[in-house]
Short mmCIF file of N, CA and C in Angstrom, two decimals:
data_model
loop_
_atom_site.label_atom_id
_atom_site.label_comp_id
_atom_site.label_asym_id
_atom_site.label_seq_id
_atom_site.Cartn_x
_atom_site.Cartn_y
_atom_site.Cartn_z
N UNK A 7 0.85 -1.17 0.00
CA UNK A 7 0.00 0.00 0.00
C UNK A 7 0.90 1.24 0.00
N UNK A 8 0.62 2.33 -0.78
CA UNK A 8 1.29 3.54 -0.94
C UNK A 8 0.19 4.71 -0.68
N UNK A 9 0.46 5.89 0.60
CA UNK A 9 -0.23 6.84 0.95
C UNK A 9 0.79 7.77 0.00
N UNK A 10 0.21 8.07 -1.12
CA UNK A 10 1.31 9.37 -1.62
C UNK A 10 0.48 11.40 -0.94
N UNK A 11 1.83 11.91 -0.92
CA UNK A 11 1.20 13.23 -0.44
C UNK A 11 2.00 14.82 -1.11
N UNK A 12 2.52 15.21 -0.80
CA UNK A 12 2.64 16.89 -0.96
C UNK A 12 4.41 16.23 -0.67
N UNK A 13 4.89 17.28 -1.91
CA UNK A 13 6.58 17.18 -1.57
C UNK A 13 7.35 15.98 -2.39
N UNK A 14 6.62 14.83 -2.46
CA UNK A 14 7.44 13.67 -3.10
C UNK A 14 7.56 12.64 -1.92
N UNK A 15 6.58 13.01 -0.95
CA UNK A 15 6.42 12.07 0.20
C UNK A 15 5.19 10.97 0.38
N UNK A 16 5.77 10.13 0.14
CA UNK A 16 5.15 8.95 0.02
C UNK A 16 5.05 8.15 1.53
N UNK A 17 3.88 7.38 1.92
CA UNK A 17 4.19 6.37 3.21
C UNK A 17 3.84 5.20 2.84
N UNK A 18 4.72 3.77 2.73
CA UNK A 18 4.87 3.02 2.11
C UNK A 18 4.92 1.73 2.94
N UNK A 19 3.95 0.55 2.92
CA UNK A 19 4.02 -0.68 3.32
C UNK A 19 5.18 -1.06 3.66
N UNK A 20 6.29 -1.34 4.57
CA UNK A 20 7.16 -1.99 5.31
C UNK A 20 7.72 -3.09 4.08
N UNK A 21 8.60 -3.30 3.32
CA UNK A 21 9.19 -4.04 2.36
C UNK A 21 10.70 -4.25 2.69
N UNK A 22 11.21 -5.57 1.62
CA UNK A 22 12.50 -5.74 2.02
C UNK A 22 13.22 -4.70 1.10
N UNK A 23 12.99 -3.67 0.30
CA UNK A 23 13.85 -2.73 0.00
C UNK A 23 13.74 -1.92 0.99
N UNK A 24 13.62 -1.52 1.92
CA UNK A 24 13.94 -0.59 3.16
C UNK A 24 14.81 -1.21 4.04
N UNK A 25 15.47 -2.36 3.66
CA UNK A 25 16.04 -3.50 4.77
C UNK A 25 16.90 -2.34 4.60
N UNK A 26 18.10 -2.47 3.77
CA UNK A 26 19.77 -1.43 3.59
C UNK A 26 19.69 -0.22 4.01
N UNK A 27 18.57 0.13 3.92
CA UNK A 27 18.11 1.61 4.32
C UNK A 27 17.98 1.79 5.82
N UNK A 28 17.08 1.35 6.53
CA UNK A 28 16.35 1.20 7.62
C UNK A 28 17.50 1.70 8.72
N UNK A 29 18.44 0.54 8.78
CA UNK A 29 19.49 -0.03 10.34
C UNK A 29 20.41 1.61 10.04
N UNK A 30 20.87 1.82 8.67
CA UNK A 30 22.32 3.04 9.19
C UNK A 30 21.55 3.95 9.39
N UNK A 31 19.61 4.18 8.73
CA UNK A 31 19.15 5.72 9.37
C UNK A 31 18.54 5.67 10.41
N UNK A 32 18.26 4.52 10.80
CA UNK A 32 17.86 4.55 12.15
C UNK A 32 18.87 4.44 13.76
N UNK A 33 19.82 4.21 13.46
CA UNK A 33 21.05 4.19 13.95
C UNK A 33 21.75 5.80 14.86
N UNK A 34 21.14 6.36 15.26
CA UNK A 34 21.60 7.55 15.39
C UNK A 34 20.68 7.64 17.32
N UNK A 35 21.49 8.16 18.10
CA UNK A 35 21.10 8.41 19.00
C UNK A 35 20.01 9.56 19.57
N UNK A 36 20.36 10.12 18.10
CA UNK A 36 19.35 11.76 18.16
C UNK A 36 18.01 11.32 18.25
N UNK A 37 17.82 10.34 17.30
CA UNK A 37 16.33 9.39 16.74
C UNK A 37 16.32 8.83 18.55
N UNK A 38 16.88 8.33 18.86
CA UNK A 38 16.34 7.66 19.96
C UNK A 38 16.11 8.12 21.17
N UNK A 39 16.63 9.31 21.52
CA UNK A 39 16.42 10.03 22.31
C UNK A 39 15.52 10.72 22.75
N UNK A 40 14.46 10.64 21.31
CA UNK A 40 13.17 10.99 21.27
C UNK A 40 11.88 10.41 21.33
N UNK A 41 12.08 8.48 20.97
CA UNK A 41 11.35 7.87 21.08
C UNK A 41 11.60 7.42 22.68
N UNK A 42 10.54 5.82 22.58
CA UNK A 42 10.51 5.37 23.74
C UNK A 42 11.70 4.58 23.72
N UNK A 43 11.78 4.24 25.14
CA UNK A 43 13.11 3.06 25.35
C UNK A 43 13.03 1.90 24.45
N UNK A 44 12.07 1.12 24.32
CA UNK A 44 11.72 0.21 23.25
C UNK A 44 12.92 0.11 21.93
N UNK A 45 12.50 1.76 21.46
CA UNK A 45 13.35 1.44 20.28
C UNK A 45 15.07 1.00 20.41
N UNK A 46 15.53 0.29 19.66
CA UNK A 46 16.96 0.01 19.81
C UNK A 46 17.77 0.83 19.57
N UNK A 47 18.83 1.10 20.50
CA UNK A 47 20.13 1.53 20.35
C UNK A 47 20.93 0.77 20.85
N UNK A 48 22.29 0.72 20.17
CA UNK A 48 22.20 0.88 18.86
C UNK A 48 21.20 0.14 18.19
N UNK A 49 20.87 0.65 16.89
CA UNK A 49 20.27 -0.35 16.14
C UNK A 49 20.81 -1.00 15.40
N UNK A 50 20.46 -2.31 14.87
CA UNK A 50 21.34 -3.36 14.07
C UNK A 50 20.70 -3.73 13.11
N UNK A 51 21.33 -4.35 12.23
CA UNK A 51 20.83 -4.91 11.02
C UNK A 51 19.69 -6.29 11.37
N UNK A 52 19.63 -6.95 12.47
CA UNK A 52 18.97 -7.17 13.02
C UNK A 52 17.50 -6.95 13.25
N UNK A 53 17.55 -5.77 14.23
CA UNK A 53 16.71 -4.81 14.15
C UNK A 53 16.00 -4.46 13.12
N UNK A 54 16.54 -4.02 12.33
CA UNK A 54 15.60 -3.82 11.07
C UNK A 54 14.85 -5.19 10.79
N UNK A 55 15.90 -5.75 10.51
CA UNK A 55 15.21 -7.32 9.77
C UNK A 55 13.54 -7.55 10.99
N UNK A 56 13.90 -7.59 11.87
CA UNK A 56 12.44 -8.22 12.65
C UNK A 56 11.82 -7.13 12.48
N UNK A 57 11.94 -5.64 12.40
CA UNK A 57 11.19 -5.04 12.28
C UNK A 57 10.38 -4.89 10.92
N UNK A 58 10.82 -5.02 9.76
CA UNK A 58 10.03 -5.09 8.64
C UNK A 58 9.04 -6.11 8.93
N UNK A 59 10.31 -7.51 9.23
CA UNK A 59 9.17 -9.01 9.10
C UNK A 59 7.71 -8.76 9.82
N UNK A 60 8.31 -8.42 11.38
CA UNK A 60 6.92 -7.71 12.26
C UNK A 60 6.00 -7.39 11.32
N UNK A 61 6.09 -6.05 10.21
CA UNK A 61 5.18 -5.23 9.90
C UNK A 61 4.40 -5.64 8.50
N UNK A 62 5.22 -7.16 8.03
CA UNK A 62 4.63 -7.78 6.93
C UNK A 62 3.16 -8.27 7.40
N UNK A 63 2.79 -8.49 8.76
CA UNK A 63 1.81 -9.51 8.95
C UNK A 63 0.64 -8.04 9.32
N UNK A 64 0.47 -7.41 9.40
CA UNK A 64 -0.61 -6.49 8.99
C UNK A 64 -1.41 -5.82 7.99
N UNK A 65 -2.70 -6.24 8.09
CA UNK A 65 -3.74 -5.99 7.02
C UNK A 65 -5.22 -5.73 7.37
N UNK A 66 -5.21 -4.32 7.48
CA UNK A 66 -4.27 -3.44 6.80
C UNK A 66 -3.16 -2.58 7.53
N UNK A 67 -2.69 -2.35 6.75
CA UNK A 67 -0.82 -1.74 7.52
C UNK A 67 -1.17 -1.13 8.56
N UNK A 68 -0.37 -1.34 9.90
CA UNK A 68 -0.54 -0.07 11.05
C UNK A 68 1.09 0.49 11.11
N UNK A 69 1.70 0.34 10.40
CA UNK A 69 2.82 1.10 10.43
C UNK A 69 3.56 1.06 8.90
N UNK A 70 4.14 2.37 8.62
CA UNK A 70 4.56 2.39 7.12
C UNK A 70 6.50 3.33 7.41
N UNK A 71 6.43 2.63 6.33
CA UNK A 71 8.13 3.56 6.15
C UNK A 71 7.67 5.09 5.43
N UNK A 72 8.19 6.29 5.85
CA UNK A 72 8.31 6.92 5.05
C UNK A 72 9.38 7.58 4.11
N UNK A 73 9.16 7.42 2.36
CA UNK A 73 9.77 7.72 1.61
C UNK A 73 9.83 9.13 1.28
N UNK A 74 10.75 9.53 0.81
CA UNK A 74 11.09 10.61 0.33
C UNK A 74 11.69 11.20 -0.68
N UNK A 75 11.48 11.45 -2.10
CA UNK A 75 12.03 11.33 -3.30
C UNK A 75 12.35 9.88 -3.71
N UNK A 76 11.45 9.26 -3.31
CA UNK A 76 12.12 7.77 -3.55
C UNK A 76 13.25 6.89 -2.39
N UNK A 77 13.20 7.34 -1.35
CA UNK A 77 14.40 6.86 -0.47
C UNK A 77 13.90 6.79 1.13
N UNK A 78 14.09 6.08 1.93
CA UNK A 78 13.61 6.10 3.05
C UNK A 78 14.15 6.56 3.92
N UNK A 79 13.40 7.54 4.22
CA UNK A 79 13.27 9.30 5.35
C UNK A 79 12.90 8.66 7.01
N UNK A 80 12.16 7.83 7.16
CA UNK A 80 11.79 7.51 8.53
C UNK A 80 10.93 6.40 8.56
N UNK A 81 9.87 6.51 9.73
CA UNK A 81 8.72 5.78 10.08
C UNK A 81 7.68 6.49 10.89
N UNK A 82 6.31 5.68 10.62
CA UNK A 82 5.11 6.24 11.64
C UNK A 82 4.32 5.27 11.40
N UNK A 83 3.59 5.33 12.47
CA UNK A 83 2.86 4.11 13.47
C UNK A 83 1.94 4.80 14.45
N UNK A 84 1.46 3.50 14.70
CA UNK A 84 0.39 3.61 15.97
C UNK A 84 -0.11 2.42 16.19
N UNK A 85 -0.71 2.52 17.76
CA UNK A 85 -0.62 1.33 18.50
C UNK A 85 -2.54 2.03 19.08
N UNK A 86 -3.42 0.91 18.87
CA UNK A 86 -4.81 1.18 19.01
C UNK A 86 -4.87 0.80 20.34
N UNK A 87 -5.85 1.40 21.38
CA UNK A 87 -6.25 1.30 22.49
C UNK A 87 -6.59 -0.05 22.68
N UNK A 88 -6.66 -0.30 23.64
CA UNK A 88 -7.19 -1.91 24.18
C UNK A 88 -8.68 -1.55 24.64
N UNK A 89 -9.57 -2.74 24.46
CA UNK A 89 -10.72 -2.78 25.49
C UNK A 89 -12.04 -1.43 25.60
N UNK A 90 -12.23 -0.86 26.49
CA UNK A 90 -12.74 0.31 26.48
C UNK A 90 -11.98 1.69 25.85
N UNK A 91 -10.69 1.19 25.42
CA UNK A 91 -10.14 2.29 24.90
C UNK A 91 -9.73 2.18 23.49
N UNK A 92 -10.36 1.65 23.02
CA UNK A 92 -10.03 1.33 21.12
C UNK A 92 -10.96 2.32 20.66
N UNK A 93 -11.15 3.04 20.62
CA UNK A 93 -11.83 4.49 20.26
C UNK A 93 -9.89 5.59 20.16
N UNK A 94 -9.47 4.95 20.48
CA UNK A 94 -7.64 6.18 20.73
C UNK A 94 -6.72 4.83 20.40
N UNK A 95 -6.12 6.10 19.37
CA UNK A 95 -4.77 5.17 18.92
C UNK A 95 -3.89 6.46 19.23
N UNK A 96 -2.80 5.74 19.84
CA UNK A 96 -1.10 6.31 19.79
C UNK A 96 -0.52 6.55 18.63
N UNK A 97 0.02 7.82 18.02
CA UNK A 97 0.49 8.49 17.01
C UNK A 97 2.43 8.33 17.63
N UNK A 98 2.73 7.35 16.65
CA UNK A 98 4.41 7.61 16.75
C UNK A 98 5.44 7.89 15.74
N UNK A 99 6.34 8.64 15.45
CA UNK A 99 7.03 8.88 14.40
C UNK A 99 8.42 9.02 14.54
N UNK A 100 9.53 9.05 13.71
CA UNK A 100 10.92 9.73 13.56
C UNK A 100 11.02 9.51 12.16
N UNK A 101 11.89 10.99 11.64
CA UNK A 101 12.44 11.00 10.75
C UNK A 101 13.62 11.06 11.04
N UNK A 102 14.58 10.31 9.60
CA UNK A 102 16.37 10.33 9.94
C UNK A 102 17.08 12.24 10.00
N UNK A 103 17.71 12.18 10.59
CA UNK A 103 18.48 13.22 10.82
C UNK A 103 19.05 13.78 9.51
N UNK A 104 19.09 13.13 8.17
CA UNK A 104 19.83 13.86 6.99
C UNK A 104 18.74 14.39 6.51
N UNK A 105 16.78 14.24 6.77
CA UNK A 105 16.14 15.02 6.20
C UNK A 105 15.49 15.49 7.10
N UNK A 106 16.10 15.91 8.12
CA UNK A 106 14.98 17.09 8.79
C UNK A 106 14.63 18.48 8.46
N UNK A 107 14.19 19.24 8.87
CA UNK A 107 13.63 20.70 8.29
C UNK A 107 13.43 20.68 7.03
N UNK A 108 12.70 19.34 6.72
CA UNK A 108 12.41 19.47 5.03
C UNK A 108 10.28 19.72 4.96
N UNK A 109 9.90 19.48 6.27
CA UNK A 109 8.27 19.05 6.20
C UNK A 109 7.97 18.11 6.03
N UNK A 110 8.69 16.87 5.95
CA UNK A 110 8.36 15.62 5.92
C UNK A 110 7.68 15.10 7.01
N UNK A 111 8.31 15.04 8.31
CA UNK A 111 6.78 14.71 9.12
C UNK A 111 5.97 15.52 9.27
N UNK A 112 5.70 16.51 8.94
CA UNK A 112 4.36 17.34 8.97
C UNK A 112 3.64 16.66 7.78
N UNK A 113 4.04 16.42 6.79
CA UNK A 113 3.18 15.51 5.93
C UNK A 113 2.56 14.23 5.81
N UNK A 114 3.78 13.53 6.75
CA UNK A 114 3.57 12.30 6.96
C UNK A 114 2.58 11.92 7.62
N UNK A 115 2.68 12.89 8.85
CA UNK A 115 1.49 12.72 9.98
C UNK A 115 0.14 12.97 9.72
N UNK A 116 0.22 14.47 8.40
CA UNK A 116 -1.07 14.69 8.15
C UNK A 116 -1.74 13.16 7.13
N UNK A 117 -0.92 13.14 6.65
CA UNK A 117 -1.00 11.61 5.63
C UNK A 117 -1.98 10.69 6.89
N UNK A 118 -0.95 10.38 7.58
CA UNK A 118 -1.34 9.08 8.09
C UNK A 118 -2.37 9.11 9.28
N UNK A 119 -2.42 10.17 9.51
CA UNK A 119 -4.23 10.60 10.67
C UNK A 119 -5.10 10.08 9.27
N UNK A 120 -4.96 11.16 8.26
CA UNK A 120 -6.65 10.84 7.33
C UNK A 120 -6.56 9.26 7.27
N UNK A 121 -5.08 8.95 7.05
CA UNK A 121 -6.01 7.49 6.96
C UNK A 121 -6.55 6.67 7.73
N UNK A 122 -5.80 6.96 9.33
CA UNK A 122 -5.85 6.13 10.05
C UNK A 122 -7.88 6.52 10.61
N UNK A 123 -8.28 8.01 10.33
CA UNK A 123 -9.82 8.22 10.59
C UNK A 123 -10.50 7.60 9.34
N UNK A 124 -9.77 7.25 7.45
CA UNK A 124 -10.54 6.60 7.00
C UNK A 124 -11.00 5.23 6.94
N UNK A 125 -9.83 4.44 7.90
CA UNK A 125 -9.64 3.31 7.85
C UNK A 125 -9.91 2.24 8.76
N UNK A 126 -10.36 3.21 10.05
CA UNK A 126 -10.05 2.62 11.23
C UNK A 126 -11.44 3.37 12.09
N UNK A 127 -12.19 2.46 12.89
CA UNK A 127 -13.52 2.89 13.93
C UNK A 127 -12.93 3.87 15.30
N UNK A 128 -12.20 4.68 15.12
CA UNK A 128 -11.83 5.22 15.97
C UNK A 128 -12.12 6.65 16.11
N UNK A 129 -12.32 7.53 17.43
CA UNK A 129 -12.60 8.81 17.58
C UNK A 129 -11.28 9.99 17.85
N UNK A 130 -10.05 9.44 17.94
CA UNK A 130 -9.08 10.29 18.57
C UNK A 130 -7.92 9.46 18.10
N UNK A 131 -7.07 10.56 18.04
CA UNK A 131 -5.49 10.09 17.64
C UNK A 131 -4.68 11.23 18.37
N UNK A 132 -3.94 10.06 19.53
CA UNK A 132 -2.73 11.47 20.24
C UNK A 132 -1.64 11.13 19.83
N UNK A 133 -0.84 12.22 20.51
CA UNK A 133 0.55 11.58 20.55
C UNK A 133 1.53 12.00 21.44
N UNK A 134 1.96 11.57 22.64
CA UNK A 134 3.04 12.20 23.61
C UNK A 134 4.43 12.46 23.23
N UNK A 135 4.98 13.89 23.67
CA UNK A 135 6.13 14.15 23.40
C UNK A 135 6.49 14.66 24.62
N UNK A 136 8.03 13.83 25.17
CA UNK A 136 9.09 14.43 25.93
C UNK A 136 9.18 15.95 26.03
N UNK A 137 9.21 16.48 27.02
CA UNK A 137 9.38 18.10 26.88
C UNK A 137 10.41 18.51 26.50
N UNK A 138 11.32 18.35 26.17
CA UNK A 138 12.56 18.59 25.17
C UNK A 138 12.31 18.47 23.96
N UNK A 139 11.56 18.09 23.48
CA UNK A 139 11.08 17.73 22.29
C UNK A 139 10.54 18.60 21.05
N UNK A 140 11.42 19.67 20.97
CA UNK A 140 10.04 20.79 20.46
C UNK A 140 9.61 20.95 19.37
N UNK A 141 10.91 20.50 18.82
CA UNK A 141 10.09 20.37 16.95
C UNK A 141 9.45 18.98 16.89
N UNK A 142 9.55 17.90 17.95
CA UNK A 142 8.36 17.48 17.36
C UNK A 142 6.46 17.83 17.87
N UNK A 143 6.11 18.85 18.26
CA UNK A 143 5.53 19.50 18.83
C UNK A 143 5.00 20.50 17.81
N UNK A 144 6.24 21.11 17.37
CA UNK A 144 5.99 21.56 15.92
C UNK A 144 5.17 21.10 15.24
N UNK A 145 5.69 19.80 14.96
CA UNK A 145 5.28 18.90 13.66
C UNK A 145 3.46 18.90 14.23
N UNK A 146 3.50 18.12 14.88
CA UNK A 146 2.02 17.79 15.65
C UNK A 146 1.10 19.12 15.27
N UNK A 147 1.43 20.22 15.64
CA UNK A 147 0.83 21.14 15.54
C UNK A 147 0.45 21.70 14.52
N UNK A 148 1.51 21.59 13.46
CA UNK A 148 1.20 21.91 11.98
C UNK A 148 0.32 20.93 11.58
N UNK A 149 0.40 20.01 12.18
CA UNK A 149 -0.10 18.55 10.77
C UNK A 149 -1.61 19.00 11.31
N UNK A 150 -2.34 19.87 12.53
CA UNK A 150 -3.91 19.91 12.81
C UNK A 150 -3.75 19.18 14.34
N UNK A 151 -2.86 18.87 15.11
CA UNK A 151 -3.15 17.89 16.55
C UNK A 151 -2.94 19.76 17.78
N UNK A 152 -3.86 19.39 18.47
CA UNK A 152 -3.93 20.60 19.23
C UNK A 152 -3.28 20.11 20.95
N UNK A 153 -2.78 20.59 21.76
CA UNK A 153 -2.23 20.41 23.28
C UNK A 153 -3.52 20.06 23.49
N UNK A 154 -3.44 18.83 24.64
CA UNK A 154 -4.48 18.39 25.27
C UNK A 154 -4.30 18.32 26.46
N UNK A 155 -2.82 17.71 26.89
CA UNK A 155 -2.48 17.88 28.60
C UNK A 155 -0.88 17.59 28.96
N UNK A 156 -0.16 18.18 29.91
CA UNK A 156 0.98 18.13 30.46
C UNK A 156 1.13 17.28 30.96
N UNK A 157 1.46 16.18 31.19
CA UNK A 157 1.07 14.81 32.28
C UNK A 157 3.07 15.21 33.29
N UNK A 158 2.86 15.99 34.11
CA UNK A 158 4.11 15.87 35.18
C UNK A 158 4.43 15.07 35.68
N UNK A 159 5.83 15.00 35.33
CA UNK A 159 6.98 13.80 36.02
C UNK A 159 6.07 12.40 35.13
N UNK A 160 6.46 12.71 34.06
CA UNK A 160 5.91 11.33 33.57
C UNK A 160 6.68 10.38 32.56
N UNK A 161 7.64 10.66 32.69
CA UNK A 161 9.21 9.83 32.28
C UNK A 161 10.13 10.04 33.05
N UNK A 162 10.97 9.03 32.63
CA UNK A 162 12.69 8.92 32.81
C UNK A 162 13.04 8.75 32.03
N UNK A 163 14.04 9.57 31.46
CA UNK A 163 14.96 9.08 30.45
C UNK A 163 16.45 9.93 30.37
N UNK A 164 17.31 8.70 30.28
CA UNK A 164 18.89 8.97 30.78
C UNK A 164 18.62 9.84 31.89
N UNK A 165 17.96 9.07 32.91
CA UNK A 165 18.41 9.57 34.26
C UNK A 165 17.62 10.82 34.53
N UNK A 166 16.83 11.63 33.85
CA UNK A 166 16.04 12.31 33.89
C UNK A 166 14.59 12.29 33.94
N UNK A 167 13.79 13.01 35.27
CA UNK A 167 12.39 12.68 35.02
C UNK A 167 11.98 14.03 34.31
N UNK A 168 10.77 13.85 33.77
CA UNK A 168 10.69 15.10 32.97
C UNK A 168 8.70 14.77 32.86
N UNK A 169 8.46 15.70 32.06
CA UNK A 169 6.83 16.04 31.63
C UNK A 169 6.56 15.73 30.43
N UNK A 170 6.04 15.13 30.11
CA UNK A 170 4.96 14.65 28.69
C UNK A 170 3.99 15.68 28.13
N UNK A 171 4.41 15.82 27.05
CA UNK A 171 3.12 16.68 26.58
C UNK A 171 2.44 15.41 25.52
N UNK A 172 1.21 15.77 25.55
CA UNK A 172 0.03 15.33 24.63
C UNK A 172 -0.66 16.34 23.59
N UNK A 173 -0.79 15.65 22.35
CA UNK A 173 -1.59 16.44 21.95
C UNK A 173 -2.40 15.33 20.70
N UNK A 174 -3.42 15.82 20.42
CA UNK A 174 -4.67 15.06 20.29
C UNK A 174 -5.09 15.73 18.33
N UNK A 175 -5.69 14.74 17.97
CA UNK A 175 -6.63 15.13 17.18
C UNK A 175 -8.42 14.22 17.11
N UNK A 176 -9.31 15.05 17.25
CA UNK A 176 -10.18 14.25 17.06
C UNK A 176 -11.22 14.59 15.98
N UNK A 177 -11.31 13.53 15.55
CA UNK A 177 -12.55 12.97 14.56
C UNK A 177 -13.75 14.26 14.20
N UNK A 178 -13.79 14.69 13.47
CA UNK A 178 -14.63 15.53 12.95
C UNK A 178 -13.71 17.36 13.72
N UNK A 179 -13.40 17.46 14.56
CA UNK A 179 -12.87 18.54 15.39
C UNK A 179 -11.74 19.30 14.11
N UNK A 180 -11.79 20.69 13.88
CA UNK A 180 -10.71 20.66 13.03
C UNK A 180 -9.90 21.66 14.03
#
């Protein structure tokens, strides 16, 4: 499946041509510093490999690579609520460090909300960011996701507790 959008940015089904790609741009501590602990550092060729395989067995896709002129720029995802809470899915992203300040996740994200409201029975899509975090906050904000709440002292990371911001988009709300 291919979400094409604005720029030459494409979000693209998880394939083994992103294998070579994937491990050296995802490899960077900047990228990880921003996600959750989950993600690997370092990352390995490894890594990649289970991570594509992972994303072959979904239908329809909940996570895509994003391309960029033809070349792979990052990833975005989301993880749907459980139980009483499958009405909210988790919005997650990074782009590699050689294309930032290009608008690529501002596109990506706007990309992948419409689909995830055309595709999916759900009322809300957030997404938490580290308070250090500010361009991706940026991004969120451009793509249409508005502040919803500060959640204090609600990480650690490298030894630091810090504040979560949220911010939301919902379903019909512009």
């Amino acid at each position: 499946m291919i979400l094409a959008g604005e720029k030459e940015i494409k979000l693209v089904t998880w394939n083994e041509n992103h294998f070579h790609q994937l491990y050296p741009l995802a490899n960077n501590p900047k990228i990880a510093m921003n996600l959750r602990d989950s993600f690997p550092q370092p990352y390995t060729i490894h890594d990649a490999r289970h991570w594509i395989e992972h994303n072959q067995k979904f239908n329809p896709p909940q996570n895509f690579a994003i391309e960029f002129e033809g070349k792979l720029a990052g990833a975005i995802g989301s993880e749907r609520g459980k139980d009483e809470l499958r009405t909210n899915v988790e919005l997650g992203f990074w782009v590699g460090e050689p294309f930032w300040g290009k608008g690529i996740a501002t596109e990506a994200v706007r990309l992948y909300t419409d689909y995830l409201f055309e595709r999916f029975d759900i009322q809300r899509v957030f997404a938490q960011v580290f308070d250090y975090n500010g361009e991706s906050m940026n991004v969120l904000e451009k793509a249409g996701y508005v502040p919803e709440a500060i959640l204090k002292k609600a990480y650690v990371k490298r030894g630091t507790v810090g504040d979560l911001f949220q911010y939301v988009k919902i379903r019909g709300e512009e």
